[in-house]
C-alpha atoms as a printed R data frame, in Angstrom:
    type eleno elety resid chain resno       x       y       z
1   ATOM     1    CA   UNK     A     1  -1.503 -29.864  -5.662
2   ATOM     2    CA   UNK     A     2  -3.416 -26.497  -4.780
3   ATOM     3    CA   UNK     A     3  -4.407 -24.071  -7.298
4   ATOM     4    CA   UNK     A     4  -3.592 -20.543  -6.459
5   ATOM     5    CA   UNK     A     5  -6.386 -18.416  -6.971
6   ATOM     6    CA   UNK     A     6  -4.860 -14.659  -8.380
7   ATOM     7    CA   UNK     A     7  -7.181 -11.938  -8.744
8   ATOM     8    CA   UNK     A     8  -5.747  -8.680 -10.269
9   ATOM     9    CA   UNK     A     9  -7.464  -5.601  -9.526
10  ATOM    10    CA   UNK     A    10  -7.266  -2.442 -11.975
11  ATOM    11    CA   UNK     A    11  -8.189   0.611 -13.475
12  ATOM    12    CA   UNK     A    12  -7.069   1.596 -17.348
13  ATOM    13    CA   UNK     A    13  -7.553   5.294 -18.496
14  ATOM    14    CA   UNK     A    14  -6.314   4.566 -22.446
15  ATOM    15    CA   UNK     A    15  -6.142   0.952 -22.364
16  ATOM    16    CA   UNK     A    16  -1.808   0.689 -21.453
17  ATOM    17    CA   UNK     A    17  -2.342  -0.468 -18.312
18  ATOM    18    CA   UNK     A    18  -5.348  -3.132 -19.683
19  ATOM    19    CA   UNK     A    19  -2.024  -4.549 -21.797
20  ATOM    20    CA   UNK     A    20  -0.157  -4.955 -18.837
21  ATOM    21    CA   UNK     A    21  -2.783  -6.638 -16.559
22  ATOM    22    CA   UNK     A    22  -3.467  -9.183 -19.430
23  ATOM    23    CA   UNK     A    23   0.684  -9.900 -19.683
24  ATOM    24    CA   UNK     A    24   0.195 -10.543 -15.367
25  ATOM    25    CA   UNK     A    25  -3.041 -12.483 -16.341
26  ATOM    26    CA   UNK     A    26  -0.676 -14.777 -18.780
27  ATOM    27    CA   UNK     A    27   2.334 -15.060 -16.819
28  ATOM    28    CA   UNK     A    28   0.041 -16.210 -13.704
29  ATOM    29    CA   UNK     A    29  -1.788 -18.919 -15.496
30  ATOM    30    CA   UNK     A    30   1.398 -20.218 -17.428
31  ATOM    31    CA   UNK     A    31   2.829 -20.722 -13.576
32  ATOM    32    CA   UNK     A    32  -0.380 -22.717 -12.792
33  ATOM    33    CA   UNK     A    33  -2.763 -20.185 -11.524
34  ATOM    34    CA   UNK     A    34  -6.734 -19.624 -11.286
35  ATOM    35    CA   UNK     A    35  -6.795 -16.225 -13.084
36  ATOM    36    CA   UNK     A    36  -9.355 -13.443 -12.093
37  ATOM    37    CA   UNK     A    37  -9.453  -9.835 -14.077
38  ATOM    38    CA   UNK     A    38 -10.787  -7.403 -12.624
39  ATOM    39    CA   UNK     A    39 -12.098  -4.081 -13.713
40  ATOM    40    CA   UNK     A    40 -12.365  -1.888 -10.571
41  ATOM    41    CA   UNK     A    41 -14.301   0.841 -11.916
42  ATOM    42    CA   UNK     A    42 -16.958  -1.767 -12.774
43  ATOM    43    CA   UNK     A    43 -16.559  -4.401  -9.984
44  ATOM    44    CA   UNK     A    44 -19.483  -6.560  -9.239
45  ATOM    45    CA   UNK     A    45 -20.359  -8.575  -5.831
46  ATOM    46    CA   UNK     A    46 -19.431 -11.440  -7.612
47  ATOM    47    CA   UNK     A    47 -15.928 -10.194  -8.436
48  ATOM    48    CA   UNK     A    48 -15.872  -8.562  -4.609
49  ATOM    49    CA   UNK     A    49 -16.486 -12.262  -3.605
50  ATOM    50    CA   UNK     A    50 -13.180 -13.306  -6.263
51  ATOM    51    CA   UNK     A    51 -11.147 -10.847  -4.382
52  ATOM    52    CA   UNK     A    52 -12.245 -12.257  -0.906
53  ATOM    53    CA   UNK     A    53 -11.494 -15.887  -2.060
54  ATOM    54    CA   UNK     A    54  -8.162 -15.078  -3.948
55  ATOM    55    CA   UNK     A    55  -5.070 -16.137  -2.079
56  ATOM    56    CA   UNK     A    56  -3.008 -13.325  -4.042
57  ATOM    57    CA   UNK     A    57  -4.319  -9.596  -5.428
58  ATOM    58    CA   UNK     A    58  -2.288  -8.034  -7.764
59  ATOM    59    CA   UNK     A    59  -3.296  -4.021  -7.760
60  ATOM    60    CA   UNK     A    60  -2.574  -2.220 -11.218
61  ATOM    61    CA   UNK     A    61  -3.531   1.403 -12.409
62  ATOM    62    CA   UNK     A    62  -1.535   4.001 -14.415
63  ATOM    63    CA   UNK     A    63   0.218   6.924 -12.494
64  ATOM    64    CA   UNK     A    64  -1.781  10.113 -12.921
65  ATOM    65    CA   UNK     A    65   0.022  13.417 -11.132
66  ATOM    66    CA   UNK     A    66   2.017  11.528  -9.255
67  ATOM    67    CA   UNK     A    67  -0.040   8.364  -7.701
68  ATOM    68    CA   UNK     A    68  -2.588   6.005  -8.760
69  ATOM    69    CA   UNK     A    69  -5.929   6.651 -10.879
70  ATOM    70    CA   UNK     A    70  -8.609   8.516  -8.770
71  ATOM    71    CA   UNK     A    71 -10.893   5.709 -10.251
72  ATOM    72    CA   UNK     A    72  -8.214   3.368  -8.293
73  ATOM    73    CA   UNK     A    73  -8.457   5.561  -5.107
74  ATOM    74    CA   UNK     A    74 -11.978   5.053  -4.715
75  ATOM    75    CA   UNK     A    75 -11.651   1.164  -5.508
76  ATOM    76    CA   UNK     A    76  -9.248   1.174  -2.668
77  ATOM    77    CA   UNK     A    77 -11.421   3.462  -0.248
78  ATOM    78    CA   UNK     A    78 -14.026   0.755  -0.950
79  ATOM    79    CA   UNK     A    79 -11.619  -2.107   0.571
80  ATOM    80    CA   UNK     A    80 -12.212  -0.422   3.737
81  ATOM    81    CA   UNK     A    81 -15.047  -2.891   4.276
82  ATOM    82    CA   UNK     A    82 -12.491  -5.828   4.069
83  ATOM    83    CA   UNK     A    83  -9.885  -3.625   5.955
84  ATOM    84    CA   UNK     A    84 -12.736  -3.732   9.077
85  ATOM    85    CA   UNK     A    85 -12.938  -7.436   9.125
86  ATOM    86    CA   UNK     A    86  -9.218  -7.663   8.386
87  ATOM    87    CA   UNK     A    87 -10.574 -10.324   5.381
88  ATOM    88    CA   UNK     A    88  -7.303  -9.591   3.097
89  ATOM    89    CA   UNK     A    89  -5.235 -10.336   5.989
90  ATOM    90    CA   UNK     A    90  -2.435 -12.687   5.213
91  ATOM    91    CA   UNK     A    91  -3.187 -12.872   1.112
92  ATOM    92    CA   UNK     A    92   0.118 -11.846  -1.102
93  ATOM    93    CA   UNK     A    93  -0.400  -8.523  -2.946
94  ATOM    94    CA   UNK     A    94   1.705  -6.958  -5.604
95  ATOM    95    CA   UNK     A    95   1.379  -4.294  -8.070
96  ATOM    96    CA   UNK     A    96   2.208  -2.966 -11.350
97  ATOM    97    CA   UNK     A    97   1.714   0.670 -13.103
98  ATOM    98    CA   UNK     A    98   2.709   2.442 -16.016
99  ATOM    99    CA   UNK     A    99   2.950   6.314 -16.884
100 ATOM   100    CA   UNK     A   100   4.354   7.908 -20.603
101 ATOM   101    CA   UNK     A   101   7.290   9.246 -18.311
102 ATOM   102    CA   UNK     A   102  10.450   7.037 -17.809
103 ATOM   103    CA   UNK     A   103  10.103   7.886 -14.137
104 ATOM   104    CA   UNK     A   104   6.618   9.280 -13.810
105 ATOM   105    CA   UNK     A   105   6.293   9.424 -10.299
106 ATOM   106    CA   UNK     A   106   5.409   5.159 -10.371
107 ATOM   107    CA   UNK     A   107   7.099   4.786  -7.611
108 ATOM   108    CA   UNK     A   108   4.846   6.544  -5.543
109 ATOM   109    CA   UNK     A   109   1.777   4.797  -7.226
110 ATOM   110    CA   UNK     A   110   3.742   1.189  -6.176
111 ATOM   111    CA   UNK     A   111   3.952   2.598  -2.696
112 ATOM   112    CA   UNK     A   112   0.442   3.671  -2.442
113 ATOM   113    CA   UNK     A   113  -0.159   0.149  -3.431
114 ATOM   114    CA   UNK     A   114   2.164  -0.760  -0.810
115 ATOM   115    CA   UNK     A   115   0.571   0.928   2.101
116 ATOM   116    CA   UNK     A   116  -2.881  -0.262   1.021
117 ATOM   117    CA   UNK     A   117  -1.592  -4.509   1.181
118 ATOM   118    CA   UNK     A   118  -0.074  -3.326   4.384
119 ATOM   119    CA   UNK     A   119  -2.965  -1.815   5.645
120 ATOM   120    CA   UNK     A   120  -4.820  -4.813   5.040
121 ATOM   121    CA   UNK     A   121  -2.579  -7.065   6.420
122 ATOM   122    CA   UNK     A   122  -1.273  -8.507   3.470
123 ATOM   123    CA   UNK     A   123   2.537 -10.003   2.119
124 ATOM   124    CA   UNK     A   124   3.689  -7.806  -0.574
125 ATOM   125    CA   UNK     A   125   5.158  -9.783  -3.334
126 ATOM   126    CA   UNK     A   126   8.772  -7.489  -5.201
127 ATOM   127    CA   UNK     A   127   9.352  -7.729  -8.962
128 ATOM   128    CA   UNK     A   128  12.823  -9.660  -7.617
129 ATOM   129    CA   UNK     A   129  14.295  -8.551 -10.723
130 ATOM   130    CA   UNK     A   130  17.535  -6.748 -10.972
131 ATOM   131    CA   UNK     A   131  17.717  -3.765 -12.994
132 ATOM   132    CA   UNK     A   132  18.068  -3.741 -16.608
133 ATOM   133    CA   UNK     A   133  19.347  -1.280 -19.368
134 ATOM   134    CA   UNK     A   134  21.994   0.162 -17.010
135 ATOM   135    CA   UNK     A   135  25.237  -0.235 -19.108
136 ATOM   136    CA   UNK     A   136  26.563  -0.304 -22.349
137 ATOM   137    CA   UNK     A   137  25.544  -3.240 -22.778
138 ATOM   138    CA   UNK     A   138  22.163  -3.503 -21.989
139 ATOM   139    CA   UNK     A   139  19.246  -2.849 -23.838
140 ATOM   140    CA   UNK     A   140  15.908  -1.135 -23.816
141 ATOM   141    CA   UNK     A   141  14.435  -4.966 -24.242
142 ATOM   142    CA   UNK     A   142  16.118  -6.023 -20.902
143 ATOM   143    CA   UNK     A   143  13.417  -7.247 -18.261
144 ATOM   144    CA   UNK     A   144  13.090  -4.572 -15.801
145 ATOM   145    CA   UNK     A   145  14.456  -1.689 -18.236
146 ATOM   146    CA   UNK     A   146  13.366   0.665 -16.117
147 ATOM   147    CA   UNK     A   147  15.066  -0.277 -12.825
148 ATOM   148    CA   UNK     A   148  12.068  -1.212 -10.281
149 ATOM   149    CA   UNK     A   149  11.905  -3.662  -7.233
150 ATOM   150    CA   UNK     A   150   8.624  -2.632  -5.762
151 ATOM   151    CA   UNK     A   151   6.494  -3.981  -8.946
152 ATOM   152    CA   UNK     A   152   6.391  -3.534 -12.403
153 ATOM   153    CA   UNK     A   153   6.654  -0.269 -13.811
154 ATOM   154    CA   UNK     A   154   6.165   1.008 -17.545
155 ATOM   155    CA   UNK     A   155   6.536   3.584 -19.533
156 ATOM   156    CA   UNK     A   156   4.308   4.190 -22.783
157 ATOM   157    CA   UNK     A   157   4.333   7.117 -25.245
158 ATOM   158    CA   UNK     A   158   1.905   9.447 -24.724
159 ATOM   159    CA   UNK     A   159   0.927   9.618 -28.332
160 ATOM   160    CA   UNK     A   160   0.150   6.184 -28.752
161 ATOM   161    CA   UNK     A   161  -2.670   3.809 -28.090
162 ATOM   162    CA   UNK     A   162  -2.119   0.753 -26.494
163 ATOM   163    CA   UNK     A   163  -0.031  -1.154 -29.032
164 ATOM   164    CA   UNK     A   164   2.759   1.477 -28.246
165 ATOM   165    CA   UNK     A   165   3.376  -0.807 -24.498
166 ATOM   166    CA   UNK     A   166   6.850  -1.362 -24.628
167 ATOM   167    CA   UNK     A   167   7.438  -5.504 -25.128
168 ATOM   168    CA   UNK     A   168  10.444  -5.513 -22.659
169 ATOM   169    CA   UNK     A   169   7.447  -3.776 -20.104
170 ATOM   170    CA   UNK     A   170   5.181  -6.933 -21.132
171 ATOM   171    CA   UNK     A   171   7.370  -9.390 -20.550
172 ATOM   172    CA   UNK     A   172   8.146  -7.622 -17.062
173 ATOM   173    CA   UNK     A   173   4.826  -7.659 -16.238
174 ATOM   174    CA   UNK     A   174   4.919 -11.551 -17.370
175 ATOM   175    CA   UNK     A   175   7.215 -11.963 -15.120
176 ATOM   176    CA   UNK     A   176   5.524 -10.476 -11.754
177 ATOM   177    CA   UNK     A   177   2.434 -12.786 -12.921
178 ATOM   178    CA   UNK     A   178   4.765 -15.804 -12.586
179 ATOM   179    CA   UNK     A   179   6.622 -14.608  -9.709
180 ATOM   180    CA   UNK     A   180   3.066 -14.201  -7.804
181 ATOM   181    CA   UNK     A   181   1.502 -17.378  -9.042
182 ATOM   182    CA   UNK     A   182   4.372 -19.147  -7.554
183 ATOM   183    CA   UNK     A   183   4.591 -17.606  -4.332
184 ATOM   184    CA   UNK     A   184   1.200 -18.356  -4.045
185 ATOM   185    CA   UNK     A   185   1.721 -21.524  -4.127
186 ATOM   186    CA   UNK     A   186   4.497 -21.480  -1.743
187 ATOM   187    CA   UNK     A   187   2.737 -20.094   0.792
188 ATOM   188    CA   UNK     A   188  -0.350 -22.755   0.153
189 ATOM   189    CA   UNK     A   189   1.909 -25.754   0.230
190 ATOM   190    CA   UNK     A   190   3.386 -24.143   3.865
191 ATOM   191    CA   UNK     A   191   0.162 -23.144   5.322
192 ATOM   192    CA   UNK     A   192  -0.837 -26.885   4.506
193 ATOM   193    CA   UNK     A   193   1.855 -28.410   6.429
194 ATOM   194    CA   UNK     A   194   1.495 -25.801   9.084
């Protein structure tokens, strides 16, 4: 059986999103997978040479004004070399972000995300969660409390450190680590038989 290889790729201003790359970290090895953080604003060739060799990325910043870290922007500006030899072309991508606003703008930050997999050629990989917390009778611990399908999204008080990341937002992030650790494979198995 082939081990995916899943690299995730991020930037962390205050150390939120760091909490939420480790939950994708854990939820992609506990589904089988080779696990590769990565810190963009201190990438080495080494870890340029993970990304090129992963069979899944998994972009994650925090939402600042609207989109993705500038620290993130010039990570992806920097994938231009790959986008030139189309080298990402055909890996899974998939993304996750958090902001201390319920809505934040992270959409836009997923889509950015989005456009940049496409750009490269690559599958992009949804939560494929429904929402949660959207009745009476859910809960602010539901998976998915804040009602994304492009990736994970969460929210974290602005005056609090890390340890403030909403557990329902772990476990969501979890969740997208599983859900691209398995796809991976998915896609290995069929491009074996192909």
């Amino acid at each position: 059986m082939t081990t995916p290889v899943v690299s995730i790729a991020y930037h962390s201003g205050f150390g939120h999103t760091a909490v939420l790359a480790e939950a994708v970290r854990a939820g992609a090895a506990e589904a089988g997978a080779e696990v590769h953080l990565i810190k963009v604003d201190e990438i080495t060739d080494e870890q340029w040479a993970t990304l090129d060799r992963s069979d899944a990325i998994v972009f994650g910043s925090p939402t600042y004004m609207g989109t993705a870290s500038g620290t993130f922007h010039t990570f992806a500006e920097a994938t231009s070399k790959r986008w030139f030899g189309q080298d990402w072309k055909d890996k899974l991508a998939a993304g996750f972000t958090n902001s201390a606003s319920k809505s934040g703008d992270k959409l836009h930050t997923l889509q950015f995300f989005q456009t940049l997999a496409a750009q490269h050629g690559m599958h992009w990989i949804n939560l494929g969660l429904l929402p949660g917390w959207n009745s009476s009778t859910a809960s602010e611990n539901d998976l998915n409390r804040l009602g994304f399908f492009a990736g994970a999204a969460a929210q974290s008080n602005n005056d609090q450190g890390p340890e403030g990341v909403h557990k329902a937002d772990t476990a969501t992030a979890e969740h997208l680590g599983r859900r691209v650790a398995e796809t991976a494979r998915v896609f290995a198995h069929g491009r074996a038989a192909a």
